[in-house]
Amino acid sequence: MFCSCLGKQAPYSENDSQEDPSEGFGPSKLGVRTTVDEPLSASQAIEVLQAGNRRFVQGDAKAGGFDQRARRALASHGQRPVATVIGCADSRCPVEQLFDARPGDIFVLRNAGNTCTHAEGSMVGSVEYSVAVLETKMILVLGHTGCGAIMGATKLFLERSAQKHIEATCQKDAQETTDQSTEGSESDKSRSTLLGLLDALVPMAEQACVELGAGSSTEEIAAHAVKVNVWRTINFLLSYSLIIREKVASGEVELQGAIYNMSSGAVDFLGKSPKQAQLLNYDGHVVPSMGGPVRQVS
């Protein structure tokens, strides 16, 4: 059903084992996570991620060296990452480094806004691969402070809200309505894929604005929208993936959120989505872009 993407793997021999199996990112027989190692449970994976982030914050990272033996071990024995992380493409938020991880330690997926709003088939399918084939037991959706994609979506939301308010307080005649329609068609011509991405993130800014209440600043709305967006991505995965949903329902896999603080370097682990119990009863199997039904996911 799945391509292993590992190539032909060499059989494991006790002679391959390094003297100190505790070195590396979690327990490993070869000093690096490979298929000769047992998968870590979700709770073990979170502990490893938390410990790695503490080392990163303290400036005590251990993952700097990666010698030829480690590379050969991964090439010969395949990958057994401890967790799957969906992170932002922001160059200031390198997932492996902030968890003090090395190649083979984490299965990482990144895009602007750590979201499943676009190319969701690729994102969801890759997560399914990680839990079904690579046997990761922890899926972490990682947002971050100062997210440019979320700030862009927040500004877009506020601009549109202001425009709607102006339009609602003005009397428009038929000619003005016609002019407005013409302007809209011209705007459509100038749309870009980036604008489409920001467009899809606008509901998160809107929800953040509602939850914070009137009088909130752009910065406050954007900061809260980061968390809203983390929950939205988690909820999307639960809504549209039968594989993920069944594994979460059985307790085999956990799906949690987190936010990386770019200033302190610390990761705030948020736990499970407040809507997880409700979403486990959904019946979606395929994301909308690949023929699945469209649902309202928040």
CSV table of C-alpha atoms in Angstrom, one decimal:
chain,number,residue,atom,x,y,z
A,1,MET,CA,0.0,0.0,0.0
A,2,PHE,CA,2.8,2.4,0.8
A,3,CYS,CA,6.3,2.7,-0.7
A,4,SER,CA,8.8,2.3,2.0
A,5,CYS,CA,11.1,5.0,0.5
A,6,LEU,CA,13.9,3.3,2.3
A,7,GLY,CA,15.6,1.2,-0.4
A,8,LYS,CA,17.0,-2.2,0.5
A,9,GLN,CA,17.9,-2.4,4.2
A,10,ALA,CA,20.8,-4.3,5.5
A,11,PRO,CA,20.1,-6.9,8.2
A,12,TYR,CA,21.0,-5.7,11.7
A,13,SER,CA,23.9,-7.4,13.5
A,14,GLU,CA,24.9,-7.0,17.1
A,15,ASN,CA,28.3,-6.0,15.8
A,16,ASP,CA,26.7,-2.8,14.5
A,17,SER,CA,25.7,-1.7,17.9
A,18,GLN,CA,27.6,1.2,19.5
A,19,GLU,CA,28.9,0.9,23.0
A,20,ASP,CA,26.6,3.6,24.4
A,21,PRO,CA,23.0,3.1,23.0
A,22,SER,CA,21.7,6.1,25.0
A,23,GLU,CA,23.6,8.5,22.8
A,24,GLY,CA,21.4,10.2,20.2
A,25,PHE,CA,17.8,11.3,20.1
A,26,GLY,CA,16.2,8.7,22.3
A,27,PRO,CA,17.2,5.1,22.7
A,28,SER,CA,19.1,3.8,19.7
A,29,LYS,CA,21.2,0.7,19.1
A,30,LEU,CA,23.3,2.3,16.4
A,31,GLY,CA,23.6,5.8,18.0
A,32,VAL,CA,21.0,7.1,15.5
A,33,ARG,CA,17.3,6.2,15.1
A,34,THR,CA,16.9,3.4,12.6
A,35,THR,CA,14.4,0.5,12.0
A,36,VAL,CA,16.4,-1.8,14.3
A,37,ASP,CA,15.0,0.4,17.2
A,38,GLU,CA,11.5,0.0,18.6
A,39,PRO,CA,9.1,2.9,18.1
A,40,LEU,CA,8.8,5.3,21.0
A,41,SER,CA,5.4,5.7,22.7
A,42,ALA,CA,3.8,9.1,22.4
A,43,SER,CA,4.7,10.0,26.0
A,44,GLN,CA,8.3,9.0,25.5
A,45,ALA,CA,8.5,11.0,22.3
A,46,ILE,CA,7.2,14.1,24.1
A,47,GLU,CA,9.8,13.7,26.8
A,48,VAL,CA,12.5,13.4,24.2
A,49,LEU,CA,11.3,16.5,22.4
A,50,GLN,CA,11.0,18.5,25.6
A,51,ALA,CA,14.5,17.4,26.7
A,52,GLY,CA,15.9,18.4,23.3
A,53,ASN,CA,14.3,21.8,23.5
A,54,ARG,CA,15.7,22.4,27.0
A,55,ARG,CA,19.2,21.6,25.7
A,56,PHE,CA,18.6,24.1,22.8
A,57,VAL,CA,17.4,26.8,25.1
A,58,GLN,CA,20.3,26.3,27.5
A,59,GLY,CA,22.9,26.3,24.7
A,60,ASP,CA,23.8,22.7,25.5
A,61,ALA,CA,23.0,21.1,22.2
A,62,LYS,CA,24.4,17.6,21.6
A,63,ALA,CA,23.3,17.0,18.0
A,64,GLY,CA,26.2,18.8,16.3
A,65,GLY,CA,28.3,15.8,15.2
A,66,PHE,CA,27.1,13.3,12.5
A,67,ASP,CA,29.8,11.0,11.3
A,68,GLN,CA,30.0,8.6,8.5
A,69,ARG,CA,29.0,5.6,10.6
A,70,ALA,CA,25.7,7.4,11.5
A,71,ARG,CA,25.0,8.2,7.9
A,72,ARG,CA,25.7,4.6,6.9
A,73,ALA,CA,23.4,3.3,9.6
A,74,LEU,CA,20.5,5.4,8.3
A,75,ALA,CA,21.3,4.5,4.7
A,76,SER,CA,21.5,0.8,5.5
A,77,HIS,CA,18.8,0.4,8.2
A,78,GLY,CA,16.2,3.0,7.3
A,79,GLN,CA,14.5,5.5,9.5
A,80,ARG,CA,12.6,5.3,12.8
A,81,PRO,CA,11.9,8.9,13.8
A,82,VAL,CA,10.5,9.5,17.3
A,83,ALA,CA,7.9,12.0,16.2
A,84,THR,CA,6.3,13.7,13.2
A,85,VAL,CA,6.3,17.5,13.4
A,86,ILE,CA,4.4,19.9,11.1
A,87,GLY,CA,6.2,23.2,11.4
A,88,CYS,CA,6.4,26.6,9.6
A,89,ALA,CA,8.7,27.3,6.7
A,90,ASP,CA,10.1,30.3,8.5
A,91,SER,CA,13.9,30.1,8.3
A,92,ARG,CA,14.1,31.2,12.0
A,93,CYS,CA,12.3,28.1,13.1
A,94,PRO,CA,14.4,25.1,12.1
A,95,VAL,CA,12.6,22.2,13.7
A,96,GLU,CA,15.5,19.8,14.0
A,97,GLN,CA,17.7,22.4,15.7
A,98,LEU,CA,15.2,23.7,18.2
A,99,PHE,CA,14.7,20.1,19.4
A,100,ASP,CA,18.4,19.3,19.3
A,101,ALA,CA,17.8,16.5,16.8
A,102,ARG,CA,19.9,14.9,14.1
A,103,PRO,CA,19.0,13.3,10.7
A,104,GLY,CA,16.6,10.5,11.2
A,105,ASP,CA,15.3,11.8,14.6
A,106,ILE,CA,12.2,13.7,13.5
A,107,PHE,CA,9.9,13.4,10.4
A,108,VAL,CA,9.4,17.0,9.5
A,109,LEU,CA,6.8,18.7,7.3
A,110,ARG,CA,7.0,22.5,6.8
A,111,ASN,CA,5.1,25.2,4.9
A,112,ALA,CA,4.2,28.8,5.5
A,113,GLY,CA,1.8,28.9,8.5
A,114,ASN,CA,2.2,25.2,9.4
A,115,THR,CA,-1.2,24.6,7.8
A,116,CYS,CA,-3.1,22.1,5.8
A,117,THR,CA,-5.1,24.7,3.9
A,118,HIS,CA,-3.2,24.2,0.6
A,119,ALA,CA,-1.7,21.1,-0.9
A,120,GLU,CA,-3.4,19.4,2.0
A,121,GLY,CA,-3.2,16.0,0.2
A,122,SER,CA,0.6,16.2,0.4
A,123,MET,CA,0.6,17.2,4.1
A,124,VAL,CA,-2.0,14.7,5.3
A,125,GLY,CA,-0.7,11.9,3.1
A,126,SER,CA,2.8,12.4,4.5
A,127,VAL,CA,1.6,12.4,8.1
A,128,GLU,CA,-0.3,9.2,7.3
A,129,TYR,CA,2.9,7.7,5.9
A,130,SER,CA,4.8,8.6,9.0
A,131,VAL,CA,2.4,6.9,11.4
A,132,ALA,CA,1.4,3.9,9.2
A,133,VAL,CA,4.9,3.0,7.8
A,134,LEU,CA,7.5,4.7,10.0
A,135,GLU,CA,5.4,4.0,13.1
A,136,THR,CA,5.8,7.4,14.8
A,137,LYS,CA,3.4,7.6,17.7
A,138,MET,CA,3.5,11.4,18.2
A,139,ILE,CA,2.3,14.0,15.8
A,140,LEU,CA,3.1,17.6,16.8
A,141,VAL,CA,1.8,20.7,15.1
A,142,LEU,CA,4.2,23.5,15.8
A,143,GLY,CA,3.3,27.1,15.4
A,144,HIS,CA,5.6,30.0,16.4
A,145,THR,CA,5.5,33.6,17.7
A,146,GLY,CA,5.9,36.3,15.1
A,147,CYS,CA,4.5,34.2,12.3
A,148,GLY,CA,4.6,36.2,9.1
A,149,ALA,CA,1.8,34.2,7.4
A,150,ILE,CA,-0.5,34.7,10.4
A,151,MET,CA,0.3,38.4,10.6
A,152,GLY,CA,-0.4,38.8,6.9
A,153,ALA,CA,-3.7,37.0,7.3
A,154,THR,CA,-4.6,39.1,10.3
A,155,LYS,CA,-3.9,42.4,8.4
A,156,LEU,CA,-6.0,41.1,5.5
A,157,PHE,CA,-8.8,40.3,7.8
A,158,LEU,CA,-8.7,43.7,9.5
A,159,GLU,CA,-8.5,45.5,6.2
A,160,ARG,CA,-11.6,43.6,4.9
A,161,SER,CA,-13.5,44.2,8.1
A,162,ALA,CA,-12.8,48.0,7.9
A,163,GLN,CA,-13.9,48.0,4.3
A,164,LYS,CA,-17.2,46.2,5.2
A,165,HIS,CA,-17.8,48.7,8.0
A,166,ILE,CA,-17.4,51.6,5.6
A,167,GLU,CA,-19.6,50.0,3.0
A,168,ALA,CA,-22.3,49.3,5.6
A,169,THR,CA,-22.5,52.9,6.7
A,170,CYS,CA,-22.6,54.4,3.2
A,171,GLN,CA,-25.5,54.6,0.8
A,172,LYS,CA,-24.6,53.2,-2.6
A,173,ASP,CA,-26.5,53.7,-5.7
A,174,ALA,CA,-26.7,51.2,-8.6
A,175,GLN,CA,-23.7,52.8,-10.4
A,176,GLU,CA,-21.5,52.5,-7.4
A,177,THR,CA,-22.5,48.8,-7.1
A,178,THR,CA,-21.5,48.3,-10.7
A,179,ASP,CA,-18.2,50.0,-10.2
A,180,GLN,CA,-17.5,47.8,-7.2
A,181,SER,CA,-18.2,44.7,-9.2
A,182,THR,CA,-15.8,45.8,-11.9
A,183,GLU,CA,-13.1,46.5,-9.3
A,184,GLY,CA,-13.6,43.0,-7.9
A,185,SER,CA,-13.0,41.3,-11.2
A,186,GLU,CA,-9.8,43.3,-11.7
A,187,SER,CA,-8.7,42.3,-8.2
A,188,ASP,CA,-9.2,38.6,-9.1
A,189,LYS,CA,-6.8,39.0,-12.0
A,190,SER,CA,-4.1,40.2,-9.7
A,191,ARG,CA,-4.5,37.3,-7.2
A,192,SER,CA,-1.5,35.2,-6.4
A,193,THR,CA,-1.0,31.8,-4.8
A,194,LEU,CA,0.4,33.7,-1.7
A,195,LEU,CA,-2.8,35.7,-1.4
A,196,GLY,CA,-4.7,32.5,-1.7
A,197,LEU,CA,-2.7,31.0,1.2
A,198,LEU,CA,-3.3,34.1,3.3
A,199,ASP,CA,-7.0,34.0,2.4
A,200,ALA,CA,-7.2,30.5,3.8
A,201,LEU,CA,-5.7,31.7,7.1
A,202,VAL,CA,-8.1,34.6,7.5
A,203,PRO,CA,-10.7,32.6,9.4
A,204,MET,CA,-8.1,31.9,12.1
A,205,ALA,CA,-7.5,35.6,12.5
A,206,GLU,CA,-11.3,36.2,12.5
A,207,GLN,CA,-11.8,33.6,15.2
A,208,ALA,CA,-8.9,35.0,17.3
A,209,CYS,CA,-10.5,38.5,17.0
A,210,VAL,CA,-13.9,37.1,18.3
A,211,GLU,CA,-12.3,35.2,21.1
A,212,LEU,CA,-10.2,38.2,22.3
A,213,GLY,CA,-13.1,40.7,22.0
A,214,ALA,CA,-13.2,44.3,20.8
A,215,GLY,CA,-10.3,46.7,21.3
A,216,SER,CA,-7.5,44.1,20.6
A,217,SER,CA,-4.5,45.3,18.6
A,218,THR,CA,-3.3,43.7,15.4
A,219,GLU,CA,-0.4,42.2,17.2
A,220,GLU,CA,-2.6,40.7,19.9
A,221,ILE,CA,-5.0,39.2,17.3
A,222,ALA,CA,-2.1,37.7,15.3
A,223,ALA,CA,-0.5,36.3,18.4
A,224,HIS,CA,-3.7,34.5,19.5
A,225,ALA,CA,-4.3,33.4,15.9
A,226,VAL,CA,-1.1,31.4,16.0
A,227,LYS,CA,-2.7,29.1,18.6
A,228,VAL,CA,-6.0,29.1,16.8
A,229,ASN,CA,-4.2,28.0,13.7
A,230,VAL,CA,-2.4,25.2,15.5
A,231,TRP,CA,-5.7,23.8,16.7
A,232,ARG,CA,-7.2,24.2,13.2
A,233,THR,CA,-4.4,22.1,11.6
A,234,ILE,CA,-4.8,19.4,14.2
A,235,ASN,CA,-8.6,19.4,13.7
A,236,PHE,CA,-8.1,19.2,9.9
A,237,LEU,CA,-6.0,16.1,10.3
A,238,LEU,CA,-8.5,14.4,12.5
A,239,SER,CA,-11.4,15.4,10.2
A,240,TYR,CA,-9.9,14.1,6.9
A,241,SER,CA,-7.7,11.2,7.8
A,242,LEU,CA,-9.2,7.9,8.7
A,243,ILE,CA,-5.7,6.4,9.4
A,244,ILE,CA,-4.8,9.2,11.8
A,245,ARG,CA,-8.3,9.3,13.5
A,246,GLU,CA,-8.3,5.5,14.1
A,247,LYS,CA,-4.8,5.5,15.6
A,248,VAL,CA,-5.6,8.4,17.8
A,249,ALA,CA,-8.9,6.8,18.9
A,250,SER,CA,-7.1,3.6,19.8
A,251,GLY,CA,-4.5,5.4,21.9
A,252,GLU,CA,-1.7,4.2,19.6
A,253,VAL,CA,-0.9,7.8,18.4
A,254,GLU,CA,-1.3,11.2,20.0
A,255,LEU,CA,-1.8,14.4,18.1
A,256,GLN,CA,-0.7,17.5,20.0
A,257,GLY,CA,0.0,21.2,19.5
A,258,ALA,CA,2.9,23.5,20.5
A,259,ILE,CA,4.2,27.0,20.0
A,260,TYR,CA,7.9,27.9,19.6
A,261,ASN,CA,8.9,31.3,21.1
A,262,MET,CA,11.5,32.7,18.8
A,263,SER,CA,12.8,35.1,21.5
A,264,SER,CA,13.4,32.6,24.3
A,265,GLY,CA,13.9,29.5,22.1
A,266,ALA,CA,11.4,27.6,24.3
A,267,VAL,CA,8.6,25.4,23.0
A,268,ASP,CA,5.2,25.6,24.9
A,269,PHE,CA,3.5,22.3,24.6
A,270,LEU,CA,-0.2,22.8,24.4
A,271,GLY,CA,-1.5,19.2,24.6
A,272,LYS,CA,-4.5,17.8,22.6
A,273,SER,CA,-7.1,19.7,20.7
A,274,PRO,CA,-10.1,20.7,22.8
A,275,LYS,CA,-12.3,19.3,20.0
A,276,GLN,CA,-10.5,15.9,19.7
A,277,ALA,CA,-13.3,13.8,21.3
A,278,GLN,CA,-15.9,15.4,19.0
A,279,LEU,CA,-13.7,15.0,15.9
A,280,LEU,CA,-13.0,11.3,16.5
A,281,ASN,CA,-16.6,10.7,15.5
A,282,TYR,CA,-16.1,12.2,12.0
A,283,ASP,CA,-16.2,10.0,9.0
A,284,GLY,CA,-14.0,11.9,6.5
A,285,HIS,CA,-11.5,9.7,4.6
A,286,VAL,CA,-10.1,12.0,1.9
A,287,VAL,CA,-9.2,15.7,1.9
A,288,PRO,CA,-11.3,18.0,-0.3
A,289,SER,CA,-8.7,18.6,-2.9
A,290,MET,CA,-8.6,14.9,-3.6
A,291,GLY,CA,-12.3,14.4,-3.9
A,292,GLY,CA,-13.4,14.3,-0.2
A,293,PRO,CA,-16.4,16.2,1.1
A,294,VAL,CA,-15.9,19.8,2.3
A,295,ARG,CA,-16.4,20.3,6.1
A,296,GLN,CA,-16.2,23.4,8.2
A,297,VAL,CA,-13.1,22.8,10.3
A,298,SER,CA,-12.2,25.3,13.0
